[in-house]
mmCIF file of C-alpha atoms in Angstrom:
data_model
loop_
_atom_site.group_PDB
_atom_site.id
_atom_site.type_symbol
_atom_site.label_atom_id
_atom_site.label_comp_id
_atom_site.label_asym_id
_atom_site.label_seq_id
_atom_site.Cartn_x
_atom_site.Cartn_y
_atom_site.Cartn_z
ATOM 1 C CA GLY A 1 -63.040 8.859 22.081
ATOM 2 C CA GLU A 2 -62.506 10.145 18.789
ATOM 3 C CA ASN A 3 -58.509 11.610 18.034
ATOM 4 C CA VAL A 4 -58.194 14.540 14.745
ATOM 5 C CA GLU A 5 -54.901 15.512 13.684
ATOM 6 C CA GLN A 6 -54.763 18.056 11.429
ATOM 7 C CA HIS A 7 -51.188 19.039 9.243
ATOM 8 C CA PRO A 8 -49.839 21.475 9.234
ATOM 9 C CA SER A 9 -49.739 23.903 11.959
ATOM 10 C CA THR A 10 -48.534 26.559 9.849
ATOM 11 C CA LEU A 11 -49.324 27.287 5.203
ATOM 12 C CA SER A 12 -47.471 30.240 3.218
ATOM 13 C CA VAL A 13 -48.238 29.755 -0.223
ATOM 14 C CA GLN A 14 -48.189 32.209 -3.268
ATOM 15 C CA GLU A 15 -51.973 33.648 -4.200
ATOM 16 C CA GLY A 16 -53.087 31.481 -7.564
ATOM 17 C CA ASP A 17 -51.322 28.169 -5.820
ATOM 18 C CA SER A 18 -53.277 26.134 -4.171
ATOM 19 C CA ALA A 19 -53.022 25.140 -0.148
ATOM 20 C CA VAL A 20 -54.052 21.737 0.313
ATOM 21 C CA ILE A 21 -54.976 21.078 4.239
ATOM 22 C CA LYS A 22 -54.818 17.243 5.433
ATOM 23 C CA CYS A 23 -56.604 15.837 8.440
ATOM 24 C CA THR A 24 -56.624 12.129 10.755
ATOM 25 C CA TYR A 25 -59.194 10.881 12.576
ATOM 26 C CA SER A 26 -59.507 7.475 14.993
ATOM 27 C CA ASP A 27 -62.721 6.792 15.041
ATOM 28 C CA SER A 28 -64.300 4.925 12.342
ATOM 29 C CA ALA A 29 -67.948 4.925 14.150
ATOM 30 C CA SER A 30 -67.195 9.321 12.668
ATOM 31 C CA ASN A 31 -69.465 10.039 9.343
ATOM 32 C CA TYR A 32 -69.842 13.780 9.562
ATOM 33 C CA PHE A 33 -66.953 16.183 8.430
ATOM 34 C CA PRO A 34 -67.210 20.175 8.596
ATOM 35 C CA TRP A 35 -64.148 21.931 7.462
ATOM 36 C CA TYR A 36 -64.429 25.785 9.162
ATOM 37 C CA LYS A 37 -62.668 29.361 8.261
ATOM 38 C CA GLN A 38 -61.536 31.682 11.366
ATOM 39 C CA GLU A 39 -60.883 35.331 10.617
ATOM 40 C CA LEU A 40 -58.641 37.672 12.327
ATOM 41 C CA GLY A 41 -61.312 38.124 16.108
ATOM 42 C CA LYS A 42 -64.117 36.773 14.388
ATOM 43 C CA ARG A 43 -66.476 33.449 14.741
ATOM 44 C CA PRO A 44 -65.248 29.964 12.815
ATOM 45 C CA GLN A 45 -67.792 29.651 10.378
ATOM 46 C CA LEU A 46 -68.311 26.517 8.076
ATOM 47 C CA ILE A 47 -66.647 26.508 4.490
ATOM 48 C CA ILE A 48 -68.068 23.036 3.331
ATOM 49 C CA ASP A 49 -68.635 19.746 4.763
ATOM 50 C CA ILE A 50 -68.175 16.430 3.393
ATOM 51 C CA ARG A 51 -70.936 12.615 5.060
ATOM 52 C CA SER A 52 -68.985 9.745 4.879
ATOM 53 C CA ASN A 53 -71.947 8.114 2.444
ATOM 54 C CA VAL A 54 -69.469 10.451 -0.533
ATOM 55 C CA GLY A 55 -66.144 10.597 -0.997
ATOM 56 C CA GLU A 56 -65.610 14.259 -2.597
ATOM 57 C CA LYS A 57 -67.347 17.922 -2.777
ATOM 58 C CA LYS A 58 -66.773 20.242 -4.983
ATOM 59 C CA ASP A 59 -67.804 24.071 -3.623
ATOM 60 C CA GLN A 60 -66.391 27.564 -6.810
ATOM 61 C CA ARG A 61 -63.059 26.917 -5.475
ATOM 62 C CA ILE A 62 -62.701 24.712 -2.175
ATOM 63 C CA ALA A 63 -62.691 21.178 -2.461
ATOM 64 C CA VAL A 64 -62.744 17.948 0.588
ATOM 65 C CA THR A 65 -61.859 14.752 -0.742
ATOM 66 C CA LEU A 66 -63.213 11.757 1.824
ATOM 67 C CA ASN A 67 -60.768 7.989 1.974
ATOM 68 C CA LYS A 68 -63.062 5.806 4.967
ATOM 69 C CA THR A 69 -60.057 3.477 5.219
ATOM 70 C CA ALA A 70 -57.158 5.162 5.593
ATOM 71 C CA LYS A 71 -59.489 7.968 7.637
ATOM 72 C CA HIS A 72 -58.367 10.747 6.674
ATOM 73 C CA PHE A 73 -59.926 13.671 4.705
ATOM 74 C CA SER A 74 -58.238 16.680 3.022
ATOM 75 C CA LEU A 75 -59.321 20.112 2.218
ATOM 76 C CA HIS A 76 -58.511 21.701 -1.039
ATOM 77 C CA ILE A 77 -58.273 25.531 -2.288
ATOM 78 C CA THR A 78 -57.349 25.685 -5.884
ATOM 79 C CA GLU A 79 -56.064 29.798 -7.453
ATOM 80 C CA THR A 80 -56.035 30.869 -3.738
ATOM 81 C CA GLN A 81 -56.251 34.283 -3.056
ATOM 82 C CA PRO A 82 -55.912 37.200 0.134
ATOM 83 C CA GLU A 83 -59.132 37.104 0.809
ATOM 84 C CA ASP A 84 -58.660 32.873 1.873
ATOM 85 C CA SER A 85 -55.642 34.481 4.854
ATOM 86 C CA ALA A 86 -57.321 33.060 7.878
ATOM 87 C CA VAL A 87 -57.571 29.845 11.222
ATOM 88 C CA TYR A 88 -58.584 26.762 8.520
ATOM 89 C CA PHE A 89 -60.333 24.264 11.650
ATOM 90 C CA CYS A 90 -61.385 20.292 10.523
ATOM 91 C CA ALA A 91 -64.107 18.306 12.415
ATOM 92 C CA ALA A 92 -65.385 14.406 13.246
ATOM 93 C CA SER A 93 -68.166 13.643 15.015
ATOM 94 C CA MET A 94 -70.514 11.161 14.688
ATOM 95 C CA THR A 95 -74.638 11.498 13.774
ATOM 96 C CA GLY A 96 -76.473 13.008 17.763
ATOM 97 C CA ASN A 97 -73.125 13.325 19.268
ATOM 98 C CA GLN A 98 -69.827 15.361 20.296
ATOM 99 C CA PHE A 99 -67.492 17.851 17.879
ATOM 100 C CA TYR A 100 -63.557 16.608 17.805
ATOM 101 C CA PHE A 101 -61.581 19.835 16.794
ATOM 102 C CA GLY A 102 -58.452 19.655 15.022
ATOM 103 C CA THR A 103 -56.197 22.066 16.025
ATOM 104 C CA GLY A 104 -56.407 24.464 13.581
ATOM 105 C CA THR A 105 -54.016 25.630 10.431
ATOM 106 C CA SER A 106 -52.046 28.984 9.590
ATOM 107 C CA LEU A 107 -52.889 29.862 5.394
ATOM 108 C CA THR A 108 -51.183 32.256 4.330
ATOM 109 C CA VAL A 109 -51.819 33.715 1.038
ATOM 110 C CA ILE A 110 -48.231 36.325 -0.101
ATOM 111 C CA PRO A 111 -49.613 38.550 -2.748
ATOM 112 C CA LYS B 1 -82.340 34.581 11.616
ATOM 113 C CA ALA B 2 -80.609 36.798 14.000
ATOM 114 C CA GLY B 3 -76.819 34.630 14.888
ATOM 115 C CA VAL B 4 -75.521 33.256 17.904
ATOM 116 C CA THR B 5 -75.358 35.965 20.160
ATOM 117 C CA GLN B 6 -72.741 35.619 23.765
ATOM 118 C CA THR B 7 -72.574 37.859 26.631
ATOM 119 C CA PRO B 8 -70.161 39.426 27.335
ATOM 120 C CA ARG B 9 -67.883 39.654 24.352
ATOM 121 C CA TYR B 10 -64.651 40.157 26.815
ATOM 122 C CA LEU B 11 -63.713 39.683 30.277
ATOM 123 C CA ILE B 12 -61.259 40.526 33.277
ATOM 124 C CA LYS B 13 -60.696 38.072 36.024
ATOM 125 C CA THR B 14 -58.158 36.929 38.980
ATOM 126 C CA ARG B 15 -57.546 34.390 39.682
ATOM 127 C CA GLY B 16 -59.999 32.288 42.252
ATOM 128 C CA GLN B 17 -63.334 33.959 41.153
ATOM 129 C CA GLN B 18 -65.872 32.261 39.514
ATOM 130 C CA VAL B 19 -67.206 33.538 36.106
ATOM 131 C CA THR B 20 -70.359 32.429 33.817
ATOM 132 C CA LEU B 21 -70.946 33.257 29.978
ATOM 133 C CA SER B 22 -74.260 33.223 28.206
ATOM 134 C CA CYS B 23 -74.913 32.000 24.979
ATOM 135 C CA SER B 24 -78.539 32.885 23.026
ATOM 136 C CA PRO B 25 -79.218 30.587 20.716
ATOM 137 C CA ILE B 26 -79.988 30.990 16.840
ATOM 138 C CA SER B 27 -84.615 30.924 17.370
ATOM 139 C CA GLY B 28 -85.910 27.803 16.543
ATOM 140 C CA HIS B 29 -82.178 26.537 17.985
ATOM 141 C CA ARG B 30 -82.360 23.901 20.934
ATOM 142 C CA SER B 31 -79.032 22.572 20.695
ATOM 143 C CA VAL B 32 -76.444 24.826 22.144
ATOM 144 C CA SER B 33 -72.670 23.237 22.210
ATOM 145 C CA TRP B 34 -69.679 24.994 24.519
ATOM 146 C CA TYR B 35 -66.335 25.229 23.779
ATOM 147 C CA GLN B 36 -62.668 26.580 25.237
ATOM 148 C CA GLN B 37 -59.857 27.951 22.175
ATOM 149 C CA THR B 38 -56.964 28.227 22.787
ATOM 150 C CA PRO B 39 -53.773 29.441 20.344
ATOM 151 C CA GLY B 40 -52.040 25.487 19.479
ATOM 152 C CA GLN B 41 -54.646 23.242 21.163
ATOM 153 C CA GLY B 42 -57.530 24.348 19.128
ATOM 154 C CA LEU B 43 -61.210 24.103 19.847
ATOM 155 C CA GLN B 44 -61.711 22.007 22.991
ATOM 156 C CA PHE B 45 -64.917 20.936 23.496
ATOM 157 C CA LEU B 46 -66.462 21.191 27.147
ATOM 158 C CA PHE B 47 -70.765 21.009 26.681
ATOM 159 C CA GLU B 48 -73.840 19.996 24.991
ATOM 160 C CA TYR B 49 -77.125 20.526 26.412
ATOM 161 C CA PHE B 50 -80.637 19.956 24.707
ATOM 162 C CA SER B 51 -83.931 21.042 26.444
ATOM 163 C CA GLU B 52 -81.757 22.155 29.099
ATOM 164 C CA THR B 53 -80.842 18.612 29.365
ATOM 165 C CA GLN B 54 -76.550 18.283 28.937
ATOM 166 C CA ARG B 55 -75.675 15.394 26.524
ATOM 167 C CA ASN B 56 -72.392 15.032 25.971
ATOM 168 C CA LYS B 57 -69.144 16.555 28.663
ATOM 169 C CA GLY B 58 -65.570 16.541 27.492
ATOM 170 C CA ASN B 59 -62.531 15.855 29.935
ATOM 171 C CA PHE B 60 -62.338 19.375 31.060
ATOM 172 C CA PRO B 61 -62.771 19.204 35.516
ATOM 173 C CA GLY B 62 -65.985 20.132 37.509
ATOM 174 C CA ARG B 63 -65.064 23.769 37.717
ATOM 175 C CA PHE B 64 -66.730 24.190 35.107
ATOM 176 C CA SER B 65 -70.914 23.839 34.581
ATOM 177 C CA GLY B 66 -73.521 24.742 32.712
ATOM 178 C CA ARG B 67 -76.929 25.505 31.561
ATOM 179 C CA GLN B 68 -79.712 25.619 29.116
ATOM 180 C CA PHE B 69 -83.524 27.404 30.009
ATOM 181 C CA SER B 70 -86.460 26.755 28.965
ATOM 182 C CA ASN B 71 -86.153 29.030 25.744
ATOM 183 C CA SER B 72 -82.706 27.493 25.463
ATOM 184 C CA ARG B 73 -79.870 30.102 26.248
ATOM 185 C CA SER B 74 -76.993 28.035 27.909
ATOM 186 C CA GLU B 75 -74.899 29.712 30.474
ATOM 187 C CA MET B 76 -71.708 28.466 31.890
ATOM 188 C CA ASN B 77 -70.016 29.393 34.953
ATOM 189 C CA VAL B 78 -66.153 28.397 35.116
ATOM 190 C CA SER B 79 -65.617 28.773 38.939
ATOM 191 C CA THR B 80 -62.512 29.298 41.658
ATOM 192 C CA LEU B 81 -60.359 30.700 38.296
ATOM 193 C CA GLU B 82 -56.953 29.807 37.607
ATOM 194 C CA LEU B 83 -54.520 31.403 34.633
ATOM 195 C CA GLY B 84 -54.887 28.152 32.317
ATOM 196 C CA ASP B 85 -58.623 29.692 31.716
ATOM 197 C CA SER B 86 -58.173 32.356 29.393
ATOM 198 C CA ALA B 87 -58.878 31.438 26.827
ATOM 199 C CA LEU B 88 -61.470 32.288 24.256
ATOM 200 C CA TYR B 89 -65.170 30.250 24.894
ATOM 201 C CA LEU B 90 -67.546 29.705 21.845
ATOM 202 C CA CYS B 91 -70.763 28.093 21.967
ATOM 203 C CA ALA B 92 -72.314 26.933 19.172
ATOM 204 C CA SER B 93 -75.897 26.029 18.761
ATOM 205 C CA ARG B 94 -78.024 23.936 15.826
ATOM 206 C CA PRO B 95 -81.387 22.442 15.847
ATOM 207 C CA GLY B 96 -81.079 19.446 16.881
ATOM 208 C CA PRO B 97 -78.144 17.311 17.932
ATOM 209 C CA SER B 98 -79.058 15.228 14.965
ATOM 210 C CA GLN B 99 -78.731 18.397 12.655
ATOM 211 C CA GLU B 100 -74.861 18.233 11.443
ATOM 212 C CA THR B 101 -74.026 21.975 11.144
ATOM 213 C CA GLN B 102 -73.525 24.198 14.162
ATOM 214 C CA TYR B 103 -73.098 27.876 13.177
ATOM 215 C CA PHE B 104 -70.665 29.570 16.197
ATOM 216 C CA GLY B 105 -70.857 32.527 18.279
ATOM 217 C CA PRO B 106 -67.988 35.172 18.486
ATOM 218 C CA GLY B 107 -67.170 33.900 21.742
ATOM 219 C CA THR B 108 -66.026 35.744 24.918
ATOM 220 C CA ARG B 109 -62.777 36.008 25.941
ATOM 221 C CA LEU B 110 -61.745 35.773 29.274
ATOM 222 C CA LEU B 111 -58.444 36.913 30.605
ATOM 223 C CA VAL B 112 -57.478 35.381 33.835
ATOM 224 C CA LEU B 113 -55.731 37.634 35.588
#
């Protein structure tokens, strides 16, 4: 089955700096890659996703890039704010199949 | 639309007992997936149900089982609880398996003593 690895497990940045979280996947058939944000005590919420026919997608301060050849995708958060502090999960799936999640990155934005 | 709901939100059980957790999907969503979340392990897929049929199953022992009702509500059951079953159990719903975006419920936190 698919295996998703996520790095780093913890990340601290100064407010206003950028944060980058990277994930790799093993199954070249995976074609959908969502990112979830989970604040303490809350449910995971989808913040951005990308499909395999697209190389990059942006939504205001967040962006995701996908390199199908290398089988890795990354989440980029620019101009970080304290409210960006949370655990971020990447995932990979093939349409119609289950989701495989990374182990999460705990992001702390220091004011 | 109301979001995904899960009951109960918190549960304390002792080893050897069994537990049943419930998940009500977003109205119109017929696919429900269950995940176990533990620190350091991320979200691990348990199973997915669609139209009352289990479509996919993760690598969990047979003590973990589930079902889905005709109204798309789903339950998962864990029998003969072990200490290691302590976790946050999340369910997620989506309209159908071909729709990629899934929405999570708040989870049920299970503590096994």
